Amino acid sequence: LRPTHRLLSCPGTVAADVKREEQSSRSVETGSEGRIPKKKFSELQKERREQAQRTVLIHCPNKISEKKFLKYLSQHGPISNHFFYESFGLYAVVEFCQKESVTSLQNITRTPSMDTEAAIPFKSRFFNLKMKNPSSQTSEQSCIQCSNHSPPSSKKLSELLCYAESIDDQLNTLLKEFQLTEEDIKLRYLTCSLIEDIAAAYFLDCTVRPFGSSVNSFGKLGCDLDMFLDLDEIGKLNTNKTSGNFLMEFQVKNVPSERVATQKILSVIGECLDHFGPGCVGVQKILNARCPLVRFSHQASGFQCDLTTNNRIALKSSELLYIYGALDSRVRAMVFSIRCWARAHSLTSSIPGSWITNFSLTMMVIFFLQRRSPPILPTLDYLKTLADAEDKCIIEGHNCTFIRDLNRIKPSGNTETLESLLKEFFEYFGNFAFNKNSINIRQGREQNKPESSPLHIQNPFETSLNISKNVSQSQLQKFVDLARESAWILSQEDKDRPSPSSNQPWGLAALLLPSVVNSVSLAKKKRKKPASERIKNLLESIKSSSPENDTNTNGK
Ligand code: GTP
Ligand code: MG
C-alpha cells in the first residue's frame, strides 16, 4: 500500500517546506545530497516540533469518507497534510496550517459520557471521531489508503534482495525498506508532542524531544521511541529578558542530588501518564537504572516509549550520529545492514542483557569508516576543530563541541563500493584485537583498553566510560565468529553467484537469513576447496574459534 501523503492548499511556506524536506530525504537515498544544502539537526528538530504542535491524532470509524472527514475538519482551518494508518483500528494524523485550528477543534469536542465507567476529563490532542448517523454515510465511503509503518516481512525482504542487481543494490534496498518513512517520523514527533502536553501540566514550558534512532537517521521501522523531557529550557527562557539590578528566582524545593530530582520528576510524570495519559498503557517506572526512565506503550501510535530526563548528552550523541549519517550516503546503508545482520543472528535483542546494542554497532561502523584509506568519515576530534564559537557545548563538564553545520564538512574522496566495505567490515572486526584494543571514534584509531571488559567502545563525550560494558565474552565471541563467517561467505560470492531466476539467496540475503547462512556456508564448505590463501586462513580462523576457545576474541 502506498502511503497517503497529500498536500492540500495551504498558505505560506508549509507546503514548500514539506516538499523541500521530501526532496532532501530522497536525496539521501539516491546519494545526490551533495548539491542540496543540508539542514542543521537543531533546525530540523525545531521545524518538526512546530509541525507536531499543529497536528492532531484522531481515532476514526473504519467506514469513513475521507472527503467528508477532511471537509468537516477544515471548518477549523486549512489542513496542510494528513495521512491514515492502521493500528488496532483506523487512525488519522491531521496537520493544520495554524495552531489555532487545534484549539478550535478542542473547543467543540466533548468528554465522553460512560455508562459503567467514569472518564478522566483530560483534554488532549488525541480524539475519537464518532458518526452521528453511520448508516447514511457508509454508502458513499471512499477507500482509505493507509500508510504503512511496519518493516517488510522476511519473505518479502528476501525476495527483494534476491532480485537486486548487485550487493551495493542490496544494501541500498535494505536501507530503503527499513528506514523510517516521512509519516512514521511525523507520528514520532506527534507522540512526543502529546506527551509534552501531559508533562506541561506540571512543568509549564517543558519540552519533550525525541532522541536516539528516531532522529539520528539510523532508526529502523518499528524501533523504540526515546524521549527526553527537557526542563532546562524553562529557566533559560527568562534569564536574557531580565534588566535592572535585581534577579528573580523561583522558590523551589531542594533534594539531595540531580539523580534524586530526576527520579522524583519521572515518578510523578509516570503516574500522570498512567492515570491520565490517553493511549498510554503498560507504564513502568525504572527509576533505579543508571539512567532512570519511564517506559510505556503509546497504544495509538504503536510505539514503545522510553522517557528520560537530565540526559542531555544522549541528545548530543544523536546529533553527532545524525551528522555522520548525512555526511556520506554509504554510512546509513552500512549501519542498517550491520544492524539487520546482527538482529538476524540474535546478536542484538530488544531485552537488555549481555548482548551488543545497536548504539555500539553504529559506533563500530563509524570507527571502521574512519579507518579506511582515505577515510570515509572524519574523527570527532576533527569535527571539534571545525567548530566555531556558536557550536561550543559543555554538558556536565564534558566537552561536547563539534561543528553542527554539515555543509562545512568536506566530502570524502574515498570511492569504495558498499560490497567491498561490507566485506572489509567483517574482516576487520573478525580479526580485531578486542583483548587489547579499544574503539574510539573521537580519535579514529585503536587505543589500549583502559579496563578489562571484553568489548571496549569509548563513550565519545564521557570519555572515561565504556558504552559496551555490558557485553559478555561469549557474546563478543559470537560476533567475531559470525563476522568471520560472513566475510568468508562474501569472498565466495564473486565466484558462484546464483542467477536471479534460481531464487537462491545470495550476497546480503545469504548473510541475513540465519537458517540460510548456516546451510549455504556449510554446503559451500563441503563443495569447494579454498581458492586462495586468504580464504584458507579464514577457514582456519572459523575452526579455531569453536565454543571451547571461547576466550579467544583477539582474532589472532
Ligand atoms: P535502537 O536500538 O534503534 O533503539 O537504537 P538507539 O540508538 O535508539 O538506542 P537506544 O534506544 O538503546 O538508546 C537511545 C540513545 O541513548 C542512543 O542513541 C544513545 O544516544 C544513548 N545510549 C544508548 N546506550 C548508551 C550507552 O550505553 N551509553 C551512552 N552514553 N549512551 C547510550
Ligand atoms: Mg532507541
XYZ file of C-alpha atoms and ligand atoms in Angstrom:
589
model
C 0.000 0.000 0.000
C 1.287 3.439 -0.874
C 1.202 5.992 1.923
C -1.424 8.705 1.589
C 0.629 11.796 1.813
C -1.326 14.633 0.394
C -0.671 18.331 0.284
C -3.850 20.335 0.365
C -3.898 24.017 -0.478
C -2.209 25.867 2.295
C -0.996 29.444 2.525
C 2.560 30.337 3.399
C 5.633 28.246 3.362
C 4.475 24.984 4.929
C 3.765 23.136 1.684
C 7.055 24.301 0.217
C 8.860 23.176 3.348
C 7.324 19.725 3.167
C 8.323 19.469 -0.492
C 11.869 20.529 0.254
C 12.049 18.044 3.095
C 10.855 15.259 0.797
C 13.458 16.231 -1.770
C 16.227 16.202 0.779
C 15.178 12.860 2.273
C 15.047 11.400 -1.231
C 18.469 12.773 -1.972
C 19.890 10.811 0.960
C 18.594 7.667 -0.701
C 19.975 8.477 -4.122
C 23.290 9.738 -2.850
C 22.832 13.074 -4.617
C 22.678 15.030 -1.406
C 25.864 16.932 -2.162
C 24.027 19.550 -4.158
C 21.262 20.350 -1.678
C 22.245 22.296 1.454
C 21.554 20.128 4.447
C 19.707 21.388 7.481
C 21.257 21.555 10.903
C 19.916 18.981 13.354
C 18.526 21.746 15.587
C 16.732 23.384 12.652
C 15.145 20.086 11.642
C 14.059 19.365 15.219
C 12.551 22.817 15.582
C 10.592 22.512 12.329
C 9.301 19.040 13.095
C 8.321 20.084 16.607
C 6.429 23.086 15.363
C 4.631 20.885 12.792
C 3.706 18.414 15.534
C 2.190 21.157 17.674
C -0.282 21.951 14.872
C -1.170 18.274 14.492
C -3.911 16.102 15.975
C -4.379 12.349 16.196
C -7.881 11.003 15.515
C -9.221 7.503 16.011
C -11.715 7.088 13.185
C -14.524 4.666 12.466
C -13.420 2.089 9.901
C -16.024 3.150 7.392
C -15.356 6.753 6.740
C -15.449 9.044 3.752
C -12.084 10.746 3.516
C -13.567 13.680 1.645
C -16.248 14.340 4.241
C -13.765 13.855 7.054
C -11.434 16.491 5.651
C -14.298 18.852 4.904
C -15.535 18.511 8.478
C -12.105 19.238 9.958
C -11.423 22.099 7.553
C -14.125 24.057 9.369
C -11.416 24.718 11.942
C -8.886 25.955 9.424
C -6.863 24.796 6.431
C -5.105 21.427 6.630
C -1.526 21.234 5.369
C -1.066 17.491 5.478
C -2.800 14.328 6.554
C -2.455 10.561 6.410
C -4.196 7.486 7.724
C -2.694 4.407 9.310
C -3.947 1.237 10.928
C -3.066 0.048 14.428
C -5.915 -1.748 16.229
C -8.297 0.490 14.300
C -8.054 3.329 11.841
C -6.194 6.483 12.830
C -5.709 9.813 11.093
C -2.860 12.247 11.630
C -4.050 15.693 10.608
C -1.713 18.640 10.435
C -3.367 22.037 10.369
C -1.681 25.078 8.876
C -2.250 27.008 12.095
C -2.104 26.074 15.751
C -5.356 27.941 16.454
C -7.242 25.315 14.449
C -6.357 22.740 17.092
C -7.810 24.939 19.845
C -10.915 25.490 17.740
C -11.334 21.720 17.334
C -10.780 21.162 21.058
C -13.456 23.736 21.829
C -16.190 21.763 20.059
C -15.008 18.400 21.426
C -16.840 16.822 24.355
C -15.691 14.443 27.064
C -17.468 11.110 26.524
C -20.128 10.042 28.951
C -19.827 6.458 30.118
C -22.433 4.032 31.329
C -20.460 1.914 33.741
C -17.096 3.693 33.976
C -16.052 7.290 34.598
C -13.903 9.380 32.275
C -10.932 11.473 33.417
C -11.628 14.738 31.627
C -8.132 15.366 30.249
C -8.327 17.494 27.103
C -5.597 16.334 24.768
C -4.999 16.445 21.002
C -5.954 12.806 20.679
C -9.597 12.485 19.639
C -12.181 9.870 18.928
C -14.392 10.531 15.908
C -17.926 9.212 16.107
C -20.514 9.142 13.359
C -23.853 10.679 14.193
C -25.646 8.564 11.623
C -23.386 5.733 10.450
C -25.829 4.056 8.048
C -26.271 7.152 5.860
C -22.521 7.537 5.370
C -21.424 4.050 4.519
C -22.893 4.088 1.012
C -20.540 6.839 -0.183
C -17.425 5.690 1.655
C -14.222 6.011 -0.263
C -11.470 3.510 0.058
C -8.957 4.920 2.519
C -5.333 4.293 1.744
C -3.233 3.696 4.804
C 0.408 4.498 5.237
C 2.387 1.521 6.291
C 4.882 1.770 9.106
C 5.802 -1.818 9.633
C 9.027 -3.268 8.266
C 8.885 -5.733 5.346
C 8.370 -9.403 6.189
C 11.493 -11.549 5.971
C 9.985 -13.300 2.942
C 9.446 -10.014 1.107
C 12.886 -8.763 2.081
C 14.490 -11.956 0.896
C 12.712 -11.634 -2.476
C 13.719 -8.009 -2.882
C 17.338 -8.798 -2.073
C 17.488 -11.818 -4.352
C 16.274 -9.773 -7.307
C 18.692 -6.898 -6.709
C 21.391 -6.349 -9.300
C 24.411 -6.169 -7.051
C 25.401 -6.275 -3.407
C 25.515 -2.465 -3.451
C 21.958 -2.510 -4.729
C 21.017 -4.948 -1.942
C 22.368 -2.664 0.785
C 20.524 0.327 -0.663
C 17.315 -1.721 -0.992
C 17.525 -2.786 2.626
C 18.006 0.836 3.678
C 15.014 1.961 1.617
C 12.777 -0.763 3.033
C 13.710 -0.308 6.679
C 14.296 3.417 7.078
C 11.643 5.464 8.822
C 9.071 6.877 6.439
C 8.037 10.521 6.419
C 4.737 9.512 8.063
C 6.454 7.447 10.743
C 8.742 10.369 11.606
C 5.752 12.719 11.826
C 3.994 10.265 14.133
C 7.075 10.082 16.371
C 7.248 13.849 16.769
C 3.488 13.981 17.317
C 3.690 11.337 20.054
C 6.411 13.364 21.830
C 4.302 16.461 21.482
C 1.273 14.696 23.020
C 3.395 13.538 25.963
C 4.763 17.065 26.304
C 1.194 18.327 26.784
C 0.822 15.953 29.736
C 4.192 16.840 31.283
C 3.423 20.538 30.791
C 0.560 20.163 33.243
C 3.314 20.092 35.903
C 6.244 21.782 34.205
C 4.994 24.686 32.179
C 7.095 25.312 29.045
C 8.868 21.954 29.261
C 9.861 20.238 26.019
C 9.701 16.543 25.162
C 12.217 15.821 22.401
C 12.762 12.574 20.528
C 16.349 11.303 20.520
C 18.184 8.074 19.680
C 17.413 6.232 16.479
C 14.114 8.097 15.896
C 16.157 11.166 14.953
C 19.761 10.090 14.354
C 18.884 8.764 10.845
C 19.674 5.159 11.815
C 16.174 4.208 13.000
C 14.583 1.085 11.565
C 10.793 0.903 11.174
C 9.446 -0.382 14.486
C 12.340 0.923 16.624
C 11.538 2.315 20.055
C 10.846 5.996 20.662
C 13.378 7.559 23.038
C 12.081 10.754 24.605
C 13.893 13.395 26.567
C 11.932 15.589 28.970
C 13.836 18.839 28.721
C 13.310 21.064 31.738
C 16.474 23.141 31.291
C 14.958 25.456 28.718
C 12.410 26.662 31.254
C 14.820 28.707 33.328
C 16.886 29.820 30.354
C 13.947 31.420 28.555
C 13.730 34.234 31.036
C 17.311 34.930 32.047
C 18.020 37.017 28.941
C 14.978 39.158 29.478
C 15.914 40.443 32.921
C 17.076 44.004 33.231
C 17.915 46.270 36.156
C 19.674 45.442 39.378
C 17.535 42.582 40.528
C 17.361 38.922 39.637
C 14.237 36.883 40.251
C 14.428 33.227 41.159
C 11.626 30.751 41.672
C 11.114 29.396 45.140
C 11.769 25.686 44.728
C 12.032 22.509 46.749
C 15.543 21.159 47.131
C 16.529 17.494 47.015
C 19.927 15.886 47.795
C 21.127 15.305 44.196
C 20.370 15.641 40.484
C 19.633 11.924 40.442
C 17.011 12.241 43.172
C 15.461 15.207 41.329
C 15.330 13.139 38.126
C 13.738 10.205 39.973
C 11.106 12.390 41.608
C 10.185 14.132 38.369
C 9.962 10.900 36.382
C 7.995 9.225 39.138
C 5.303 11.898 39.018
C 5.220 12.056 35.209
C 4.998 8.241 35.139
C 1.971 8.353 37.482
C 0.439 11.046 35.347
C 0.885 9.073 32.113
C -0.539 6.009 33.798
C -3.613 7.713 35.245
C -4.415 10.483 32.773
C -2.477 9.851 29.554
C -4.875 8.880 26.748
C -3.458 5.845 24.955
C -0.531 5.370 27.382
C -0.504 1.799 28.679
C 1.885 -0.546 30.483
C 3.652 2.280 32.320
C 6.766 1.051 34.133
C 8.902 3.327 36.279
C 12.513 2.156 36.067
C 13.973 4.712 38.427
C 16.976 2.832 39.800
C 18.638 2.302 36.415
C 21.903 4.148 35.636
C 19.757 6.450 33.561
C 16.304 6.494 35.263
C 13.402 6.177 32.843
C 9.674 5.670 32.436
C 8.796 3.013 29.873
C 5.330 2.763 28.355
C 3.455 1.847 25.225
C 1.703 4.525 23.285
C -1.065 2.318 22.047
C -2.427 4.548 19.305
C 0.914 5.025 17.576
C 2.191 1.565 18.449
C 5.470 2.976 19.792
C 7.324 1.569 22.759
C 8.482 4.724 24.528
C 11.369 5.360 26.918
C 11.078 8.719 28.658
C 14.171 10.105 30.384
C 15.199 13.482 31.706
C 18.537 15.030 32.604
C 20.032 13.104 29.684
C 21.285 15.927 27.507
C 24.442 14.104 26.408
C 22.319 11.445 24.709
C 20.639 14.181 22.693
C 24.065 15.454 21.664
C 25.094 11.888 20.685
C 22.004 11.736 18.475
C 23.076 14.963 16.776
C 26.575 13.609 16.215
C 25.240 10.386 14.690
C 22.866 12.414 12.513
C 25.861 14.332 11.158
C 27.805 11.144 10.482
C 24.749 9.626 8.783
C 24.343 12.613 6.495
C 27.998 13.046 5.508
C 28.205 10.156 3.073
C 25.400 8.078 1.570
C 27.271 4.838 2.326
C 27.121 5.335 6.097
C 23.421 4.667 6.606
C 23.418 1.777 4.132
C 26.257 0.147 6.092
C 24.726 0.784 9.529
C 21.303 -0.554 8.504
C 22.828 -3.694 7.024
C 25.007 -4.377 10.050
C 22.087 -3.734 12.423
C 19.863 -6.117 10.411
C 22.622 -8.681 10.195
C 23.142 -8.549 13.969
C 19.413 -8.822 14.638
C 19.036 -11.752 12.246
C 21.698 -13.662 14.171
C 20.339 -12.661 17.610
C 23.485 -10.674 18.359
C 21.157 -7.853 19.425
C 17.915 -8.155 21.341
C 15.064 -5.951 22.475
C 15.629 -7.287 26.003
C 18.521 -5.669 27.909
C 21.344 -8.084 28.695
C 24.899 -9.026 27.864
C 24.473 -8.528 24.126
C 25.812 -5.807 21.960
C 23.482 -2.810 21.366
C 22.574 -1.061 18.146
C 24.277 2.058 19.508
C 27.555 0.126 19.910
C 27.223 -1.406 16.434
C 26.748 2.069 14.959
C 29.915 3.236 16.692
C 31.778 0.238 15.265
C 30.653 1.084 11.727
C 31.614 4.744 12.173
C 35.014 3.736 13.535
C 35.570 1.334 10.640
C 34.686 4.063 8.129
C 37.141 6.416 9.858
C 39.856 3.763 9.407
C 39.507 3.486 5.607
C 42.117 4.954 3.386
C 41.266 7.657 2.549
C 38.804 7.908 5.464
C 35.096 7.971 4.641
C 34.262 9.720 7.915
C 36.228 12.316 9.887
C 37.146 11.793 13.529
C 35.203 13.553 16.276
C 38.339 15.480 17.207
C 38.494 16.809 13.638
C 34.806 17.845 13.807
C 35.724 19.675 17.012
C 38.494 21.624 15.297
C 35.986 22.795 12.650
C 33.585 24.128 15.297
C 33.038 27.854 15.734
C 32.134 29.796 18.871
C 28.391 29.094 18.467
C 28.977 25.347 18.348
C 30.639 25.338 21.757
C 28.839 22.938 24.069
C 29.844 21.789 27.547
C 27.482 19.401 29.325
C 28.135 18.481 32.951
C 31.791 19.348 32.463
C 32.164 17.251 29.294
C 33.258 18.948 26.124
C 30.613 18.053 23.535
C 31.699 20.607 20.950
C 31.672 19.747 17.248
C 30.716 21.540 14.065
C 26.952 21.479 13.562
C 26.760 22.858 10.043
C 27.113 19.809 7.824
C 27.691 21.876 4.734
C 31.077 22.988 6.009
C 32.484 19.463 6.216
C 34.345 18.370 3.093
C 33.071 15.144 1.486
C 35.387 12.128 1.430
C 37.425 11.269 -1.659
C 37.038 7.551 -0.922
C 35.207 5.689 -3.713
C 34.971 2.156 -2.294
C 31.791 0.226 -3.107
C 29.366 -0.914 -0.413
C 30.123 -4.525 -1.346
C 33.794 -4.064 -0.657
C 33.116 -2.101 2.544
C 30.798 -4.784 3.876
C 33.348 -7.499 3.208
C 36.129 -5.433 4.750
C 33.975 -4.613 7.781
C 33.577 -8.298 8.574
C 37.258 -8.985 8.002
C 38.308 -6.008 10.078
C 36.215 -6.947 13.108
C 36.691 -10.670 12.567
C 40.384 -10.003 13.219
C 40.245 -7.055 15.622
C 42.379 -7.366 18.747
C 39.453 -6.901 21.129
C 41.530 -8.253 24.025
C 43.993 -5.344 23.754
C 42.295 -2.506 21.947
C 39.507 -0.044 22.439
C 37.323 1.510 19.721
C 37.393 5.259 19.819
C 35.590 7.474 17.290
C 36.982 10.634 18.889
C 40.488 9.866 17.672
C 39.572 7.392 14.957
C 42.256 4.949 15.962
C 42.621 1.873 18.093
C 43.793 2.539 21.618
C 44.879 0.387 24.507
C 41.935 -0.770 26.554
C 41.823 1.120 29.875
C 39.886 -1.704 31.598
C 39.240 -5.375 31.122
C 35.683 -5.512 29.719
C 35.637 -7.894 26.721
C 34.453 -5.110 24.388
C 35.552 -1.533 24.949
C 33.963 1.278 22.943
C 34.753 4.663 24.365
C 31.777 6.894 25.045
C 32.512 9.810 22.673
C 31.619 12.527 25.199
C 32.048 10.936 28.614
C 35.396 9.534 27.561
C 36.068 7.591 30.762
C 33.003 5.420 30.112
C 32.622 2.290 28.011
C 29.317 2.140 26.097
C 29.595 -1.642 25.692
C 30.494 -2.551 29.265
C 27.531 -4.926 29.361
C 28.826 -7.169 26.553
C 29.969 -10.595 27.739
C 32.936 -12.540 26.392
C 30.661 -15.141 24.812
C 28.535 -12.541 23.035
C 31.667 -10.890 21.691
C 32.951 -14.270 20.539
C 29.657 -14.908 18.755
C 30.029 -11.549 16.971
C 33.588 -12.401 15.918
C 32.616 -15.868 14.679
C 29.717 -14.516 12.643
C 31.840 -11.689 11.232
C 34.446 -14.210 10.052
C 31.841 -16.486 8.596
C 30.162 -13.573 6.810
C 33.495 -12.393 5.393
C 34.062 -15.894 4.097
C 30.601 -16.105 2.505
C 31.091 -12.756 0.785
C 34.506 -13.766 -0.511
C 32.869 -16.827 -2.111
C 30.177 -14.684 -3.705
C 32.262 -13.451 -6.600
C 32.739 -16.968 -7.790
C 29.373 -18.621 -7.617
C 26.606 -16.052 -7.519
C 23.347 -17.847 -8.365
C 21.247 -16.459 -11.222
C 18.242 -14.380 -10.058
C 15.856 -16.981 -11.509
C 17.271 -19.695 -9.246
C 15.686 -17.892 -6.274
C 18.675 -18.813 -4.125
C 19.700 -16.256 -1.502
C 22.983 -14.571 -2.366
C 25.061 -11.661 -1.124
C 23.374 -9.779 1.713
C 20.355 -12.141 1.612
C 22.639 -15.077 2.348
C 24.093 -13.193 5.321
C 20.761 -12.181 6.819
C 18.778 -15.382 6.985
C 20.107 -17.468 9.850
C 18.968 -20.816 8.526
C 20.289 -19.980 5.095
C 23.605 -18.684 6.371
C 24.318 -21.961 8.031
C 23.155 -24.216 5.248
C 24.688 -22.153 2.441
C 28.010 -21.841 4.174
C 28.100 -25.466 5.181
C 27.133 -26.605 1.701
C 29.805 -24.402 0.203
C 32.423 -25.556 2.647
C 31.715 -29.149 1.661
C 31.598 -28.413 -2.032
C 34.549 -26.133 -2.509
C 38.231 -26.127 -1.806
C 39.502 -22.710 -0.697
C 40.705 -20.861 -3.746
C 43.269 -18.635 -2.109
C 45.492 -18.446 0.916
C 43.297 -15.748 2.406
C 40.194 -17.919 2.352
C 42.157 -20.802 3.773
C 43.208 -18.601 6.661
C 39.643 -17.512 7.201
C 38.522 -21.123 7.324
C 41.223 -21.859 9.851
C 40.080 -18.994 11.986
C 36.476 -20.224 11.936
C 37.629 -23.642 13.094
C 39.844 -22.251 15.827
C 37.030 -20.157 17.291
C 34.768 -23.037 18.264
C 32.949 -22.666 21.635
C 35.799 -24.374 23.536
C 38.031 -21.475 22.554
C 35.556 -19.010 23.981
C 38.156 -16.725 25.439
C 39.951 -16.146 22.177
C 38.485 -12.970 20.758
C 41.586 -11.245 19.544
C 41.337 -12.882 16.161
C 44.941 -13.975 16.156
P 17.537 1.415 18.727
O 18.047 0.086 19.079
O 17.059 1.517 17.322
O 16.530 1.919 19.711
O 18.817 2.381 18.768
P 19.078 3.665 19.668
O 20.268 4.357 19.114
O 17.826 4.482 19.792
O 19.469 3.022 21.050
P 18.735 3.055 22.474
O 17.259 3.202 22.325
O 19.249 1.892 23.218
O 19.331 4.346 23.160
C 18.930 5.648 22.786
C 20.108 6.573 22.822
O 20.655 6.599 24.137
C 21.259 6.199 21.901
O 21.101 6.639 20.587
C 22.416 6.868 22.590
O 22.452 8.239 22.284
C 22.054 6.709 24.052
N 22.665 5.483 24.603
C 22.252 4.227 24.488
N 23.066 3.380 25.133
C 24.032 4.128 25.657
C 25.172 3.847 26.458
O 25.472 2.710 26.792
N 25.909 4.905 26.827
C 25.598 6.162 26.463
N 26.357 7.161 26.858
N 24.548 6.466 25.732
C 23.758 5.468 25.327
Mg 16.096 3.720 20.681
